[in-house]
């Protein structure tokens, strides 16, 4: 160090000041969503540790660079060559070994957090998740309840078993710090224990087609007593009318991913104002959208293609997967959308 001792002293102080400022900026100005699950604690601890290291190394490099540029710049009348520098083995070994140790250490920390997040919990409640283009559907195997919003009790460990019938989607809840892909033909799992009540949106985090950005669903975290009331209401709900049941089926089956309810053009024709009106088909003929037309369009969608819409897009499997009651409910719902 010798004759540069004073410079190193100044730089050390500046590095510390810079690191403190960067640490503050990164943690308090960068937006992190609310922390609402037990899993989020470990993730945030690791994330904050990374930010501290990022702040320190940013400051170390930038302060050294700027200090050198300004303090050791060539004077106007100085045309001499700079000192010949031969390298410094001890310095090179240090700046190789120290980052290596830090990276390996972070790797171990990350493995520990991942182990904690994926470990089976006693008393888990399973929810089956289906993500499709472009909606989410949830089913509770214990009770058979199907729902388009996920309702879970606070502080209850939840295990999600997820799959997709079409393409890869990704189940992402920023407030819970969990993200897991849904892969066609596989069942993937993710766990969370919500620690705050409220509504937390699920986003799809894998580009999956035209309506990817709108592939949203709510997770509603409630107190256990409120959850029990929701279950009782869902199981006892025999009194709902046919159109309301149809609306629920349309959501669960993903119909509304392709058929809008407000007249706008999506992949398929809108349902708004459809019933009872004339529909022009691709062969130039017209039909009236009566119950028979709707039923045939659900069960055998390629028989009559509406003009300007592409053929063979809608799956022809709904005749097998939907019950006659379900189809009646859907028709009642479409009739209600004037
Ligand atoms: Cu599903 Cu993006």
GROMACS .gro file of C-alpha atoms in nm, residues 12-332:
model
  321
   12UNK     CA    1  -1.278   0.260   0.196
   13UNK     CA    2  -1.489   0.529   0.359
   14UNK     CA    3  -1.655   0.620   0.025
   15UNK     CA    4  -1.728   0.250  -0.050
   16UNK     CA    5  -1.903   0.211   0.285
   17UNK     CA    6  -2.108   0.528   0.234
   18UNK     CA    7  -2.198   0.421  -0.122
   19UNK     CA    8  -2.298   0.073  -0.007
   20UNK     CA    9  -2.526   0.210   0.265
   21UNK     CA   10  -2.695   0.445   0.017
   22UNK     CA   11  -2.741   0.172  -0.248
   23UNK     CA   12  -2.869  -0.070   0.014
   24UNK     CA   13  -3.130   0.185   0.118
   25UNK     CA   14  -3.231   0.262  -0.242
   26UNK     CA   15  -3.263  -0.102  -0.344
   27UNK     CA   16  -3.464  -0.213  -0.041
   28UNK     CA   17  -3.688   0.083   0.021
   29UNK     CA   18  -3.750   0.215  -0.327
   30UNK     CA   19  -3.767  -0.109  -0.527
   31UNK     CA   20  -4.121  -0.234  -0.489
   32UNK     CA   21  -4.177  -0.567  -0.318
   33UNK     CA   22  -4.538  -0.688  -0.281
   34UNK     CA   23  -4.683  -0.751   0.066
   35UNK     CA   24  -4.551  -1.059   0.242
   36UNK     CA   25  -4.849  -1.291   0.292
   37UNK     CA   26  -4.725  -1.648   0.331
   38UNK     CA   27  -4.494  -1.848   0.556
   39UNK     CA   28  -4.285  -1.932   0.246
   40UNK     CA   29  -4.230  -1.563   0.173
   41UNK     CA   30  -4.017  -1.513   0.489
   42UNK     CA   31  -3.724  -1.728   0.374
   43UNK     CA   32  -3.745  -1.596   0.018
   44UNK     CA   33  -3.734  -1.235   0.136
   45UNK     CA   34  -3.446  -1.300   0.376
   46UNK     CA   35  -3.243  -1.445   0.089
   47UNK     CA   36  -3.351  -1.169  -0.147
   48UNK     CA   37  -3.250  -0.897   0.101
   49UNK     CA   38  -2.913  -1.064   0.155
   50UNK     CA   39  -2.858  -1.058  -0.222
   51UNK     CA   40  -2.951  -0.692  -0.237
   52UNK     CA   41  -2.701  -0.611   0.041
   53UNK     CA   42  -2.425  -0.789  -0.148
   54UNK     CA   43  -2.530  -0.622  -0.475
   55UNK     CA   44  -2.518  -0.280  -0.304
   56UNK     CA   45  -2.172  -0.349  -0.160
   57UNK     CA   46  -2.014  -0.475  -0.482
   58UNK     CA   47  -2.177  -0.203  -0.690
   59UNK     CA   48  -2.031   0.057  -0.455
   60UNK     CA   49  -1.689  -0.114  -0.442
   61UNK     CA   50  -1.649  -0.118  -0.820
   62UNK     CA   51  -1.803   0.220  -0.899
   63UNK     CA   52  -1.619   0.408  -0.621
   64UNK     CA   53  -1.281   0.259  -0.719
   65UNK     CA   54  -1.346   0.342  -1.084
   66UNK     CA   55  -1.467   0.700  -1.032
   67UNK     CA   56  -1.193   0.772  -0.775
   68UNK     CA   57  -0.927   0.653  -1.020
   69UNK     CA   58  -1.076   0.848  -1.309
   70UNK     CA   59  -1.089   1.176  -1.119
   71UNK     CA   60  -0.797   1.163  -0.874
   72UNK     CA   61  -0.539   0.992  -1.098
   73UNK     CA   62  -0.634   1.158  -1.425
   74UNK     CA   63  -0.344   1.289  -1.640
   75UNK     CA   64  -0.265   1.661  -1.590
   76UNK     CA   65  -0.269   1.882  -1.897
   77UNK     CA   66   0.112   1.916  -1.906
   78UNK     CA   67   0.187   1.550  -1.825
   79UNK     CA   68   0.297   1.356  -2.138
   80UNK     CA   69   0.493   1.084  -1.952
   81UNK     CA   70   0.405   0.714  -1.957
   82UNK     CA   71   0.219   0.561  -1.664
   83UNK     CA   72   0.382   0.321  -1.414
   84UNK     CA   73   0.442  -0.027  -1.547
   85UNK     CA   74   0.219  -0.270  -1.356
   86UNK     CA   75   0.311  -0.636  -1.353
   87UNK     CA   76   0.002  -0.785  -1.190
   88UNK     CA   77  -0.051  -0.893  -0.831
   89UNK     CA   78  -0.100  -1.264  -0.757
   90UNK     CA   79  -0.233  -1.218  -0.403
   91UNK     CA   80  -0.494  -0.969  -0.527
   92UNK     CA   81  -0.603  -1.196  -0.812
   93UNK     CA   82  -0.636  -1.497  -0.584
   94UNK     CA   83  -0.839  -1.289  -0.339
   95UNK     CA   84  -1.086  -1.157  -0.598
   96UNK     CA   85  -1.135  -1.510  -0.732
   97UNK     CA   86  -1.169  -1.699  -0.406
   98UNK     CA   87  -1.386  -1.450  -0.215
   99UNK     CA   88  -1.666  -1.435  -0.480
  100UNK     CA   89  -1.645  -1.813  -0.525
  101UNK     CA   90  -1.702  -1.870  -0.155
  102UNK     CA   91  -1.989  -1.620  -0.153
  103UNK     CA   92  -2.161  -1.781  -0.455
  104UNK     CA   93  -2.132  -2.133  -0.308
  105UNK     CA   94  -2.260  -2.006   0.026
  106UNK     CA   95  -2.562  -1.841  -0.146
  107UNK     CA   96  -2.626  -2.167  -0.331
  108UNK     CA   97  -2.647  -2.354   0.000
  109UNK     CA   98  -2.874  -2.089   0.148
  110UNK     CA   99  -3.104  -2.111  -0.157
  111UNK     CA  100  -3.116  -2.489  -0.128
  112UNK     CA  101  -3.221  -2.457   0.235
  113UNK     CA  102  -3.503  -2.216   0.149
  114UNK     CA  103  -3.620  -2.438  -0.137
  115UNK     CA  104  -3.620  -2.741   0.094
  116UNK     CA  105  -3.831  -2.551   0.347
  117UNK     CA  106  -4.077  -2.437   0.080
  118UNK     CA  107  -4.128  -2.780  -0.074
  119UNK     CA  108  -4.131  -2.989   0.247
  120UNK     CA  109  -4.456  -3.173   0.321
  121UNK     CA  110  -4.647  -3.021   0.613
  122UNK     CA  111  -4.865  -3.209   0.861
  123UNK     CA  112  -5.236  -3.156   0.804
  124UNK     CA  113  -5.213  -3.029   0.448
  125UNK     CA  114  -5.526  -2.940   0.256
  126UNK     CA  115  -5.511  -3.037  -0.111
  127UNK     CA  116  -5.655  -2.818  -0.385
  128UNK     CA  117  -5.650  -2.938  -0.747
  129UNK     CA  118  -5.571  -2.663  -0.994
  130UNK     CA  119  -5.639  -2.665  -1.368
  131UNK     CA  120  -5.489  -2.381  -1.572
  132UNK     CA  121  -5.607  -2.362  -1.930
  133UNK     CA  122  -5.618  -2.108  -2.210
  134UNK     CA  123  -5.721  -1.875  -2.044
  135UNK     CA  124  -5.865  -1.934  -1.701
  136UNK     CA  125  -5.804  -2.105  -1.370
  137UNK     CA  126  -6.030  -2.365  -1.207
  138UNK     CA  127  -5.998  -2.503  -0.854
  139UNK     CA  128  -6.139  -2.824  -0.711
  140UNK     CA  129  -6.131  -2.942  -0.352
  141UNK     CA  130  -6.100  -3.323  -0.357
  142UNK     CA  131  -6.215  -3.356   0.007
  143UNK     CA  132  -6.553  -3.201  -0.061
  144UNK     CA  133  -6.586  -3.207  -0.441
  145UNK     CA  134  -6.634  -2.830  -0.443
  146UNK     CA  135  -6.545  -2.660  -0.772
  147UNK     CA  136  -6.476  -2.293  -0.783
  148UNK     CA  137  -6.326  -2.018  -0.997
  149UNK     CA  138  -6.178  -1.845  -0.693
  150UNK     CA  139  -5.960  -2.027  -0.445
  151UNK     CA  140  -6.080  -1.981  -0.088
  152UNK     CA  141  -5.841  -2.103   0.183
  153UNK     CA  142  -5.822  -2.064   0.560
  154UNK     CA  143  -5.544  -1.852   0.703
  155UNK     CA  144  -5.249  -2.043   0.859
  156UNK     CA  145  -5.353  -2.370   0.695
  157UNK     CA  146  -5.083  -2.551   0.491
  158UNK     CA  147  -5.211  -2.587   0.135
  159UNK     CA  148  -5.082  -2.831  -0.125
  160UNK     CA  149  -5.173  -2.749  -0.484
  161UNK     CA  150  -5.175  -3.028  -0.742
  162UNK     CA  151  -5.176  -2.862  -1.079
  163UNK     CA  152  -5.210  -2.957  -1.442
  164UNK     CA  153  -5.298  -2.810  -1.780
  165UNK     CA  154  -5.499  -2.958  -2.069
  166UNK     CA  155  -5.335  -2.743  -2.336
  167UNK     CA  156  -5.005  -2.556  -2.304
  168UNK     CA  157  -4.760  -2.465  -2.027
  169UNK     CA  158  -4.889  -2.208  -1.780
  170UNK     CA  159  -4.728  -2.081  -1.461
  171UNK     CA  160  -4.906  -2.031  -1.129
  172UNK     CA  161  -4.762  -1.717  -0.976
  173UNK     CA  162  -4.870  -1.540  -0.657
  174UNK     CA  163  -4.626  -1.256  -0.585
  175UNK     CA  164  -4.753  -1.197  -0.229
  176UNK     CA  165  -4.687  -1.564  -0.146
  177UNK     CA  166  -4.349  -1.567  -0.330
  178UNK     CA  167  -4.447  -1.890  -0.508
  179UNK     CA  168  -4.431  -1.971  -0.878
  180UNK     CA  169  -4.473  -2.310  -1.040
  181UNK     CA  170  -4.528  -2.423  -1.398
  182UNK     CA  171  -4.830  -2.629  -1.504
  183UNK     CA  172  -4.727  -2.885  -1.763
  184UNK     CA  173  -4.968  -3.079  -1.988
  185UNK     CA  174  -4.965  -3.449  -1.900
  186UNK     CA  175  -4.799  -3.396  -1.562
  187UNK     CA  176  -4.910  -3.302  -1.213
  188UNK     CA  177  -4.686  -3.042  -1.054
  189UNK     CA  178  -4.704  -2.937  -0.691
  190UNK     CA  179  -4.654  -2.620  -0.495
  191UNK     CA  180  -4.717  -2.544  -0.127
  192UNK     CA  181  -4.810  -2.236   0.065
  193UNK     CA  182  -4.941  -2.134   0.403
  194UNK     CA  183  -5.116  -1.798   0.388
  195UNK     CA  184  -5.041  -1.579   0.689
  196UNK     CA  185  -5.264  -1.280   0.612
  197UNK     CA  186  -5.631  -1.254   0.521
  198UNK     CA  187  -5.727  -1.076   0.201
  199UNK     CA  188  -5.752  -1.128  -0.173
  200UNK     CA  189  -5.434  -1.215  -0.361
  201UNK     CA  190  -5.444  -1.249  -0.741
  202UNK     CA  191  -5.294  -1.546  -0.921
  203UNK     CA  192  -5.118  -1.444  -1.240
  204UNK     CA  193  -5.012  -1.669  -1.523
  205UNK     CA  194  -4.637  -1.619  -1.561
  206UNK     CA  195  -4.580  -1.816  -1.881
  207UNK     CA  196  -4.671  -1.666  -2.218
  208UNK     CA  197  -4.957  -1.894  -2.328
  209UNK     CA  198  -5.144  -1.722  -2.610
  210UNK     CA  199  -5.353  -1.418  -2.691
  211UNK     CA  200  -5.526  -1.380  -2.354
  212UNK     CA  201  -5.224  -1.469  -2.138
  213UNK     CA  202  -5.233  -1.127  -1.971
  214UNK     CA  203  -5.593  -1.180  -1.859
  215UNK     CA  204  -5.538  -1.524  -1.710
  216UNK     CA  205  -5.612  -1.415  -1.357
  217UNK     CA  206  -5.793  -1.562  -1.056
  218UNK     CA  207  -5.837  -1.458  -0.695
  219UNK     CA  208  -5.711  -1.643  -0.390
  220UNK     CA  209  -5.926  -1.533  -0.098
  221UNK     CA  210  -5.764  -1.602   0.241
  222UNK     CA  211  -6.019  -1.603   0.523
  223UNK     CA  212  -6.042  -1.692   0.892
  224UNK     CA  213  -6.110  -2.065   0.949
  225UNK     CA  214  -6.470  -2.004   1.063
  226UNK     CA  215  -6.541  -1.805   0.747
  227UNK     CA  216  -6.393  -2.086   0.540
  228UNK     CA  217  -6.627  -2.339   0.703
  229UNK     CA  218  -6.920  -2.113   0.621
  230UNK     CA  219  -6.807  -2.090   0.257
  231UNK     CA  220  -6.785  -2.471   0.233
  232UNK     CA  221  -7.131  -2.511   0.383
  233UNK     CA  222  -7.274  -2.256   0.143
  234UNK     CA  223  -7.107  -2.420  -0.159
  235UNK     CA  224  -7.228  -2.767  -0.061
  236UNK     CA  225  -7.579  -2.656   0.026
  237UNK     CA  226  -7.621  -2.428  -0.274
  238UNK     CA  227  -7.908  -2.613  -0.444
  239UNK     CA  228  -8.119  -2.304  -0.480
  240UNK     CA  229  -7.914  -2.129  -0.745
  241UNK     CA  230  -8.085  -2.067  -1.075
  242UNK     CA  231  -7.988  -2.229  -1.401
  243UNK     CA  232  -7.828  -1.923  -1.564
  244UNK     CA  233  -7.607  -1.864  -1.257
  245UNK     CA  234  -7.496  -2.226  -1.271
  246UNK     CA  235  -7.423  -2.179  -1.642
  247UNK     CA  236  -7.210  -1.874  -1.565
  248UNK     CA  237  -7.004  -2.080  -1.321
  249UNK     CA  238  -6.962  -2.363  -1.573
  250UNK     CA  239  -6.856  -2.116  -1.842
  251UNK     CA  240  -6.580  -1.995  -1.609
  252UNK     CA  241  -6.472  -2.341  -1.494
  253UNK     CA  242  -6.461  -2.480  -1.848
  254UNK     CA  243  -6.277  -2.176  -1.977
  255UNK     CA  244  -6.550  -2.087  -2.233
  256UNK     CA  245  -6.515  -1.719  -2.158
  257UNK     CA  246  -6.147  -1.725  -2.252
  258UNK     CA  247  -6.262  -1.737  -2.617
  259UNK     CA  248  -6.621  -1.606  -2.604
  260UNK     CA  249  -6.655  -1.255  -2.468
  261UNK     CA  250  -6.951  -1.144  -2.259
  262UNK     CA  251  -6.942  -0.780  -2.376
  263UNK     CA  252  -6.965  -0.813  -2.754
  264UNK     CA  253  -6.590  -0.778  -2.817
  265UNK     CA  254  -6.425  -1.012  -3.063
  266UNK     CA  255  -6.204  -1.284  -2.913
  267UNK     CA  256  -6.109  -1.622  -3.059
  268UNK     CA  257  -6.476  -1.718  -3.100
  269UNK     CA  258  -6.801  -1.524  -3.137
  270UNK     CA  259  -6.919  -1.318  -2.840
  271UNK     CA  260  -7.212  -1.448  -2.638
  272UNK     CA  261  -7.358  -1.105  -2.580
  273UNK     CA  262  -7.683  -1.053  -2.768
  274UNK     CA  263  -7.639  -1.387  -2.942
  275UNK     CA  264  -7.958  -1.566  -2.849
  276UNK     CA  265  -8.253  -1.517  -3.084
  277UNK     CA  266  -8.048  -1.327  -3.342
  278UNK     CA  267  -7.951  -1.417  -3.697
  279UNK     CA  268  -7.603  -1.562  -3.737
  280UNK     CA  269  -7.423  -1.558  -4.071
  281UNK     CA  270  -7.231  -1.876  -4.144
  282UNK     CA  271  -6.916  -1.912  -4.353
  283UNK     CA  272  -7.112  -2.064  -4.644
  284UNK     CA  273  -7.321  -1.747  -4.668
  285UNK     CA  274  -7.637  -1.893  -4.518
  286UNK     CA  275  -7.793  -1.762  -4.200
  287UNK     CA  276  -7.943  -1.940  -3.902
  288UNK     CA  277  -8.130  -1.818  -3.597
  289UNK     CA  278  -7.939  -1.868  -3.273
  290UNK     CA  279  -8.204  -2.069  -3.094
  291UNK     CA  280  -8.155  -2.335  -2.828
  292UNK     CA  281  -8.099  -2.604  -3.087
  293UNK     CA  282  -7.826  -2.397  -3.258
  294UNK     CA  283  -7.652  -2.332  -2.926
  295UNK     CA  284  -7.668  -2.698  -2.824
  296UNK     CA  285  -7.528  -2.810  -3.160
  297UNK     CA  286  -7.253  -2.544  -3.145
  298UNK     CA  287  -7.142  -2.673  -2.803
  299UNK     CA  288  -7.153  -3.044  -2.887
  300UNK     CA  289  -7.048  -3.031  -3.253
  301UNK     CA  290  -6.874  -2.695  -3.298
  302UNK     CA  291  -6.744  -2.764  -3.650
  303UNK     CA  292  -7.086  -2.834  -3.801
  304UNK     CA  293  -7.174  -2.466  -3.842
  305UNK     CA  294  -6.886  -2.218  -3.851
  306UNK     CA  295  -6.976  -1.853  -3.805
  307UNK     CA  296  -6.858  -1.630  -4.090
  308UNK     CA  297  -6.514  -1.468  -4.041
  309UNK     CA  298  -6.416  -1.707  -3.758
  310UNK     CA  299  -6.156  -1.980  -3.809
  311UNK     CA  300  -6.286  -2.341  -3.819
  312UNK     CA  301  -6.175  -2.627  -3.591
  313UNK     CA  302  -6.052  -2.406  -3.306
  314UNK     CA  303  -6.308  -2.506  -3.045
  315UNK     CA  304  -6.257  -2.854  -2.901
  316UNK     CA  305  -6.525  -3.098  -3.019
  317UNK     CA  306  -6.517  -3.282  -2.686
  318UNK     CA  307  -6.775  -3.092  -2.482
  319UNK     CA  308  -7.048  -3.341  -2.576
  320UNK     CA  309  -6.847  -3.600  -2.380
  321UNK     CA  310  -6.719  -3.392  -2.092
  322UNK     CA  311  -7.030  -3.188  -2.011
  323UNK     CA  312  -7.347  -3.342  -1.875
  324UNK     CA  313  -7.682  -3.267  -2.039
  325UNK     CA  314  -7.765  -3.057  -1.730
  326UNK     CA  315  -7.443  -2.859  -1.772
  327UNK     CA  316  -7.527  -2.786  -2.136
  328UNK     CA  317  -7.879  -2.674  -2.042
  329UNK     CA  318  -7.728  -2.444  -1.781
  330UNK     CA  319  -7.486  -2.297  -2.037
  331UNK     CA  320  -7.768  -2.235  -2.283
  332UNK     CA  321  -7.972  -2.067  -2.007
   0.00000   0.00000   0.00000
